[in-house]
Every structure is written in structure tokens, then in C-alpha cells.
Amino acid sequence: MRRIAVVPGSFDPVTLGHLDVIERAAGLFDEVHVLVVHNPGKTALLPISQRVSLLQRAIADAGLPDTITVASWSMGLLVDYCLEVGASVLIKGIRSQVDVAYETPMAIVNRNLAGVETIFMLPDPANAHVSSSLVRQVAALGGDISPYVPRVVAEYLQKAPV
Ligand code: PNS
């Protein structure tokens, strides 16, 4: 039986912290689906299609395994996607107690809804302070985001500052 995990998130935009979690997840599972999901609680910077494209290019540039696929989901619950592709595990990066508090209720609800388990993965300490919201803010104010994001993201946001 193939072990399939989903790494869900807004990825607005993908950061080096995300890429680290995706790479390590790929080392643990036969297939990893990186799933871009709209979070209604956040004001989006990039359209979903652009986030998917940047993720695909960042994953290819980093030479990550082809067992990783990128998709988006807007058809309902996250666990519906998991059931559709046969994934039994969600993987979330956890940088701090704030993330634990934010992720724990979702993990419990997702397990109650469909028996999908959530694994929390600690970031590489080098990325523990990196978040998409920080990147959006620095980019909007004209700062250098290259230490925090894959090269394709830095180039894209420099060319088309939003
Ligand atoms: O990167 P984010 O914004 O923290 O990701 C949050 C996300 C998109 C994974 C979360 O909002 C989510 O799971 N949305 C899907 C809707 C859903 O299934 N909700 C019910 C269970 S929490």
C-alpha cells in the first residue's frame, strides 16, 4: 500500500521553510501532494494558479523528487481531497507555540471528519522565523526577500511587485 501524505497551506508565496518541510515529507512518504488551499481568513497576495506555478518551479529548481505533486483545492473540505487521492496523513510545519495553538483544532477536526491524521514537523532552525506573511510585508515595502524564499519567488515578486 502506498503511503501518501498531503502538505496543505496557503503558500502565498512558498517560502524556504515550506520547501524544507516538503523535502523532508518526501523522504518519509511514497507520494507527497502539496496542496494550495484558499484560506478565507487571510487576504491573498497571489492568485492560486500563480502559487501553484511558483511551487512547481521552486520544487523543480531545488531538484526535489518527482514523487511530489502540486495541486489546488477549492471543492470543499481538505479531507475530501485526502480521501480522493488516498492520503491518510496531513503534514504541517510548526514553528512555535502559536502554530501549535492554530493547528491543533484543525488537526482534531480533520481526524474526526475522516480519520486523517496530522503530523507536525519542526522546521530547520534556519527557517524558524520565516513566514509567508513576513515575506508579503517585506516585499510590499520594497525590502529584500531573497533570504526567505526560493529564487523563482524572489524574481517573480521583484518583477511584479504587488
Ligand atoms: O497556510 P495556511 O493558511 O495556514 O493553511 C490553512 C489551510 C488552508 C490548510 C486551512 O485553512 C484549511 O485546511 N482549509 C481547508 C478547509 C477545511 O477543510 N476546513 C475544515 C477543517 S480545519
PDB file of C-alpha atoms and ligand atoms in Angstrom:
ATOM      1  CA  MET A   1       0.000   0.000   0.000  1.00  0.00           C
ATOM      2  CA  ARG A   2       1.403   3.380  -0.999  1.00  0.00           C
ATOM      3  CA  ARG A   3       1.903   5.859   1.855  1.00  0.00           C
ATOM      4  CA  ILE A   4       0.518   9.193   0.691  1.00  0.00           C
ATOM      5  CA  ALA A   5       0.736  12.498   2.571  1.00  0.00           C
ATOM      6  CA  VAL A   6      -0.711  15.916   1.847  1.00  0.00           C
ATOM      7  CA  VAL A   7       1.142  19.117   2.754  1.00  0.00           C
ATOM      8  CA  PRO A   8      -1.624  21.765   2.674  1.00  0.00           C
ATOM      9  CA  GLY A   9      -1.359  25.514   3.011  1.00  0.00           C
ATOM     10  CA  SER A  10      -1.903  28.926   1.503  1.00  0.00           C
ATOM     11  CA  PHE A  11       1.663  29.088   0.107  1.00  0.00           C
ATOM     12  CA  ASP A  12       1.192  32.798  -0.578  1.00  0.00           C
ATOM     13  CA  PRO A  13       4.051  32.654  -1.505  1.00  0.00           C
ATOM     14  CA  VAL A  14       6.013  29.433  -0.893  1.00  0.00           C
ATOM     15  CA  THR A  15       8.986  30.058   1.438  1.00  0.00           C
ATOM     16  CA  LEU A  16      12.232  28.202   2.140  1.00  0.00           C
ATOM     17  CA  GLY A  17      10.531  26.943   5.316  1.00  0.00           C
ATOM     18  CA  HIS A  18       7.778  25.308   3.244  1.00  0.00           C
ATOM     19  CA  LEU A  19      10.315  23.807   0.854  1.00  0.00           C
ATOM     20  CA  ASP A  20      12.236  22.248   3.754  1.00  0.00           C
ATOM     21  CA  VAL A  21       9.068  20.600   5.124  1.00  0.00           C
ATOM     22  CA  ILE A  22       8.071  19.378   1.629  1.00  0.00           C
ATOM     23  CA  GLU A  23      11.521  17.845   1.039  1.00  0.00           C
ATOM     24  CA  ARG A  24      11.549  16.078   4.402  1.00  0.00           C
ATOM     25  CA  ALA A  25       7.982  14.826   3.896  1.00  0.00           C
ATOM     26  CA  ALA A  26       9.078  13.338   0.565  1.00  0.00           C
ATOM     27  CA  GLY A  27      11.719  11.374   2.458  1.00  0.00           C
ATOM     28  CA  LEU A  28       9.043   9.770   4.635  1.00  0.00           C
ATOM     29  CA  PHE A  29       6.213   9.040   2.182  1.00  0.00           C
ATOM     30  CA  ASP A  30       5.865   7.326  -1.192  1.00  0.00           C
ATOM     31  CA  GLU A  31       3.879  10.285  -2.553  1.00  0.00           C
ATOM     32  CA  VAL A  32       3.520  13.851  -1.322  1.00  0.00           C
ATOM     33  CA  HIS A  33       0.767  16.142  -2.577  1.00  0.00           C
ATOM     34  CA  VAL A  34       1.469  19.814  -1.945  1.00  0.00           C
ATOM     35  CA  LEU A  35      -1.994  21.334  -1.879  1.00  0.00           C
ATOM     36  CA  VAL A  36      -2.707  25.025  -2.307  1.00  0.00           C
ATOM     37  CA  VAL A  37      -5.914  25.901  -0.469  1.00  0.00           C
ATOM     38  CA  HIS A  38      -7.618  29.269  -0.185  1.00  0.00           C
ATOM     39  CA  ASN A  39      -7.710  30.423   3.433  1.00  0.00           C
ATOM     40  CA  PRO A  40     -10.702  32.752   3.822  1.00  0.00           C
ATOM     41  CA  GLY A  41      -9.130  34.165   6.987  1.00  0.00           C
ATOM     42  CA  LYS A  42      -6.240  35.700   5.038  1.00  0.00           C
ATOM     43  CA  THR A  43      -6.014  38.481   2.457  1.00  0.00           C
ATOM     44  CA  ALA A  44      -4.357  36.897  -0.574  1.00  0.00           C
ATOM     45  CA  LEU A  45      -1.399  38.384  -2.421  1.00  0.00           C
ATOM     46  CA  LEU A  46      -1.135  35.918  -5.334  1.00  0.00           C
ATOM     47  CA  PRO A  47      -3.837  34.080  -7.279  1.00  0.00           C
ATOM     48  CA  ILE A  48      -3.984  30.345  -6.572  1.00  0.00           C
ATOM     49  CA  SER A  49      -2.748  29.470 -10.093  1.00  0.00           C
ATOM     50  CA  GLN A  50       0.379  31.607  -9.582  1.00  0.00           C
ATOM     51  CA  ARG A  51       1.090  29.996  -6.200  1.00  0.00           C
ATOM     52  CA  VAL A  52       0.855  26.552  -7.836  1.00  0.00           C
ATOM     53  CA  SER A  53       3.182  27.606 -10.644  1.00  0.00           C
ATOM     54  CA  LEU A  54       5.785  29.083  -8.257  1.00  0.00           C
ATOM     55  CA  LEU A  55       5.655  25.936  -6.100  1.00  0.00           C
ATOM     56  CA  GLN A  56       6.175  23.702  -9.155  1.00  0.00           C
ATOM     57  CA  ARG A  57       9.144  25.760 -10.346  1.00  0.00           C
ATOM     58  CA  ALA A  58      10.687  26.004  -6.857  1.00  0.00           C
ATOM     59  CA  ILE A  59      10.390  22.225  -6.361  1.00  0.00           C
ATOM     60  CA  ALA A  60      11.963  21.544  -9.786  1.00  0.00           C
ATOM     61  CA  ASP A  61      14.775  24.086  -9.220  1.00  0.00           C
ATOM     62  CA  ALA A  62      15.587  22.514  -5.832  1.00  0.00           C
ATOM     63  CA  GLY A  63      15.836  19.082  -7.502  1.00  0.00           C
ATOM     64  CA  LEU A  64      13.231  17.560  -5.196  1.00  0.00           C
ATOM     65  CA  PRO A  65      11.897  14.075  -6.056  1.00  0.00           C
ATOM     66  CA  ASP A  66       9.212  13.571  -8.687  1.00  0.00           C
ATOM     67  CA  THR A  67       7.083  11.806  -6.083  1.00  0.00           C
ATOM     68  CA  ILE A  68       5.962  15.331  -5.163  1.00  0.00           C
ATOM     69  CA  THR A  69       2.957  16.765  -6.993  1.00  0.00           C
ATOM     70  CA  VAL A  70       1.392  20.198  -6.649  1.00  0.00           C
ATOM     71  CA  ALA A  71      -2.357  20.736  -6.813  1.00  0.00           C
ATOM     72  CA  SER A  72      -5.001  23.173  -5.627  1.00  0.00           C
ATOM     73  CA  TRP A  73      -8.321  22.502  -3.947  1.00  0.00           C
ATOM     74  CA  SER A  74     -11.472  24.587  -3.805  1.00  0.00           C
ATOM     75  CA  MET A  75     -14.136  21.870  -3.894  1.00  0.00           C
ATOM     76  CA  GLY A  76     -14.803  21.603  -0.159  1.00  0.00           C
ATOM     77  CA  LEU A  77     -13.041  20.178   2.836  1.00  0.00           C
ATOM     78  CA  LEU A  78      -9.331  19.448   2.864  1.00  0.00           C
ATOM     79  CA  VAL A  79     -10.097  15.890   3.999  1.00  0.00           C
ATOM     80  CA  ASP A  80     -12.256  15.394   0.870  1.00  0.00           C
ATOM     81  CA  TYR A  81      -9.091  15.861  -1.195  1.00  0.00           C
ATOM     82  CA  CYS A  82      -7.254  13.404   1.087  1.00  0.00           C
ATOM     83  CA  LEU A  83      -9.974  10.785   0.597  1.00  0.00           C
ATOM     84  CA  GLU A  84      -9.989  11.380  -3.165  1.00  0.00           C
ATOM     85  CA  VAL A  85      -6.254  10.698  -3.535  1.00  0.00           C
ATOM     86  CA  GLY A  86      -5.990   8.037  -0.801  1.00  0.00           C
ATOM     87  CA  ALA A  87      -3.915  10.128   1.620  1.00  0.00           C
ATOM     88  CA  SER A  88      -4.184   9.276   5.308  1.00  0.00           C
ATOM     89  CA  VAL A  89      -1.793  11.891   6.661  1.00  0.00           C
ATOM     90  CA  LEU A  90      -1.509  15.678   6.647  1.00  0.00           C
ATOM     91  CA  ILE A  91       1.857  17.284   7.364  1.00  0.00           C
ATOM     92  CA  LYS A  92       2.154  20.757   8.863  1.00  0.00           C
ATOM     93  CA  GLY A  93       5.267  22.739   9.748  1.00  0.00           C
ATOM     94  CA  ILE A  94       5.252  24.030  13.321  1.00  0.00           C
ATOM     95  CA  ARG A  95       7.486  26.995  14.143  1.00  0.00           C
ATOM     96  CA  SER A  96       6.218  27.976  17.589  1.00  0.00           C
ATOM     97  CA  GLN A  97       3.576  27.560  20.264  1.00  0.00           C
ATOM     98  CA  VAL A  98       1.445  29.978  18.245  1.00  0.00           C
ATOM     99  CA  ASP A  99       1.445  27.490  15.363  1.00  0.00           C
ATOM    100  CA  VAL A 100       0.595  24.638  17.748  1.00  0.00           C
ATOM    101  CA  ALA A 101      -2.417  26.588  19.056  1.00  0.00           C
ATOM    102  CA  TYR A 102      -3.555  27.404  15.480  1.00  0.00           C
ATOM    103  CA  GLU A 103      -3.045  23.903  14.065  1.00  0.00           C
ATOM    104  CA  THR A 104      -4.310  21.728  16.928  1.00  0.00           C
ATOM    105  CA  PRO A 105      -8.068  22.342  16.488  1.00  0.00           C
ATOM    106  CA  MET A 106      -7.764  21.771  12.720  1.00  0.00           C
ATOM    107  CA  ALA A 107      -5.870  18.523  13.321  1.00  0.00           C
ATOM    108  CA  ILE A 108      -8.573  17.270  15.688  1.00  0.00           C
ATOM    109  CA  VAL A 109     -11.399  18.273  13.327  1.00  0.00           C
ATOM    110  CA  ASN A 110      -9.700  16.624  10.337  1.00  0.00           C
ATOM    111  CA  ARG A 111      -9.257  13.381  12.305  1.00  0.00           C
ATOM    112  CA  ASN A 112     -12.875  13.495  13.490  1.00  0.00           C
ATOM    113  CA  LEU A 113     -14.173  14.194   9.979  1.00  0.00           C
ATOM    114  CA  ALA A 114     -12.337  11.458   8.120  1.00  0.00           C
ATOM    115  CA  GLY A 115      -9.735   9.727  10.281  1.00  0.00           C
ATOM    116  CA  VAL A 116      -6.976  11.716   8.596  1.00  0.00           C
ATOM    117  CA  GLU A 117      -4.032  12.118  10.982  1.00  0.00           C
ATOM    118  CA  THR A 118      -1.860  15.251  11.188  1.00  0.00           C
ATOM    119  CA  ILE A 119       1.886  15.066  11.733  1.00  0.00           C
ATOM    120  CA  PHE A 120       3.589  18.225  12.998  1.00  0.00           C
ATOM    121  CA  MET A 121       7.092  18.706  11.647  1.00  0.00           C
ATOM    122  CA  LEU A 122       9.613  21.043  13.285  1.00  0.00           C
ATOM    123  CA  PRO A 123      11.357  23.424  10.893  1.00  0.00           C
ATOM    124  CA  ASP A 124      15.053  23.624  10.319  1.00  0.00           C
ATOM    125  CA  PRO A 125      16.081  26.305  12.884  1.00  0.00           C
ATOM    126  CA  ALA A 126      17.407  28.411   9.988  1.00  0.00           C
ATOM    127  CA  ASN A 127      13.803  28.820   8.806  1.00  0.00           C
ATOM    128  CA  ALA A 128      12.043  29.038  12.174  1.00  0.00           C
ATOM    129  CA  HIS A 129      11.316  32.768  11.760  1.00  0.00           C
ATOM    130  CA  VAL A 130      10.211  32.620   8.115  1.00  0.00           C
ATOM    131  CA  SER A 131       6.544  33.039   7.203  1.00  0.00           C
ATOM    132  CA  SER A 132       4.641  33.974   4.062  1.00  0.00           C
ATOM    133  CA  SER A 133       3.062  36.942   5.871  1.00  0.00           C
ATOM    134  CA  LEU A 134       6.514  38.294   6.753  1.00  0.00           C
ATOM    135  CA  VAL A 135       7.608  37.831   3.131  1.00  0.00           C
ATOM    136  CA  ARG A 136       4.485  39.640   1.853  1.00  0.00           C
ATOM    137  CA  GLN A 137       5.136  42.550   4.187  1.00  0.00           C
ATOM    138  CA  VAL A 138       8.847  42.907   3.353  1.00  0.00           C
ATOM    139  CA  ALA A 139       8.079  42.608  -0.394  1.00  0.00           C
ATOM    140  CA  ALA A 140       5.309  45.212  -0.227  1.00  0.00           C
ATOM    141  CA  LEU A 141       7.680  47.687   1.412  1.00  0.00           C
ATOM    142  CA  GLY A 142      10.454  47.077  -1.128  1.00  0.00           C
ATOM    143  CA  GLY A 143      12.794  45.002   1.080  1.00  0.00           C
ATOM    144  CA  ASP A 144      14.977  42.057   0.068  1.00  0.00           C
ATOM    145  CA  ILE A 145      13.069  38.770   0.405  1.00  0.00           C
ATOM    146  CA  SER A 146      15.740  36.583  -1.205  1.00  0.00           C
ATOM    147  CA  PRO A 147      16.959  35.061   2.116  1.00  0.00           C
ATOM    148  CA  TYR A 148      13.480  33.692   2.798  1.00  0.00           C
ATOM    149  CA  VAL A 149      12.085  32.389  -0.477  1.00  0.00           C
ATOM    150  CA  PRO A 150      13.119  30.219  -3.440  1.00  0.00           C
ATOM    151  CA  ARG A 151      14.861  32.145  -6.222  1.00  0.00           C
ATOM    152  CA  VAL A 152      11.840  31.953  -8.554  1.00  0.00           C
ATOM    153  CA  VAL A 153       9.659  33.639  -5.941  1.00  0.00           C
ATOM    154  CA  ALA A 154      12.152  36.437  -5.279  1.00  0.00           C
ATOM    155  CA  GLU A 155      12.482  37.044  -9.031  1.00  0.00           C
ATOM    156  CA  TYR A 156       8.729  36.952  -9.594  1.00  0.00           C
ATOM    157  CA  LEU A 157       7.917  39.386  -6.774  1.00  0.00           C
ATOM    158  CA  GLN A 158      10.746  41.722  -7.784  1.00  0.00           C
ATOM    159  CA  LYS A 159       9.470  41.816 -11.379  1.00  0.00           C
ATOM    160  CA  ALA A 160       5.831  42.188 -10.413  1.00  0.00           C
ATOM    161  CA  PRO A 161       5.798  43.858  -7.001  1.00  0.00           C
ATOM    162  CA  VAL A 162       2.296  43.750  -5.508  1.00  0.00           C
TER     163      VAL A 162
HETATM  164  O1  PNS B   1      -1.092  28.119   5.205  1.00  0.00           O
HETATM  165  P1  PNS B   1      -2.364  28.249   5.996  1.00  0.00           P
HETATM  166  O2  PNS B   1      -3.130  29.493   5.584  1.00  0.00           O
HETATM  167  O3  PNS B   1      -2.115  28.232   7.471  1.00  0.00           O
HETATM  168  O4  PNS B   1      -3.264  26.967   5.632  1.00  0.00           O
HETATM  169  C1  PNS B   1      -4.515  26.758   6.264  1.00  0.00           C
HETATM  170  C2  PNS B   1      -5.357  25.749   5.490  1.00  0.00           C
HETATM  171  C3  PNS B   1      -5.601  26.252   4.071  1.00  0.00           C
HETATM  172  C4  PNS B   1      -4.590  24.441   5.412  1.00  0.00           C
HETATM  173  C5  PNS B   1      -6.696  25.589   6.259  1.00  0.00           C
HETATM  174  O5  PNS B   1      -7.359  26.808   6.257  1.00  0.00           O
HETATM  175  C6  PNS B   1      -7.590  24.503   5.673  1.00  0.00           C
HETATM  176  O6  PNS B   1      -7.368  23.343   5.934  1.00  0.00           O
HETATM  177  N1  PNS B   1      -8.594  24.880   4.849  1.00  0.00           N
HETATM  178  C7  PNS B   1      -9.467  23.912   4.199  1.00  0.00           C
HETATM  179  C8  PNS B   1     -10.904  23.968   4.718  1.00  0.00           C
HETATM  180  C9  PNS B   1     -11.218  22.844   5.689  1.00  0.00           C
HETATM  181  O7  PNS B   1     -11.104  21.679   5.372  1.00  0.00           O
HETATM  182  N2  PNS B   1     -11.625  23.245   6.909  1.00  0.00           N
HETATM  183  C10 PNS B   1     -12.075  22.321   7.944  1.00  0.00           C
HETATM  184  C11 PNS B   1     -11.003  21.602   8.715  1.00  0.00           C
HETATM  185  S1  PNS B   1      -9.862  22.648   9.517  1.00  0.00           S
END
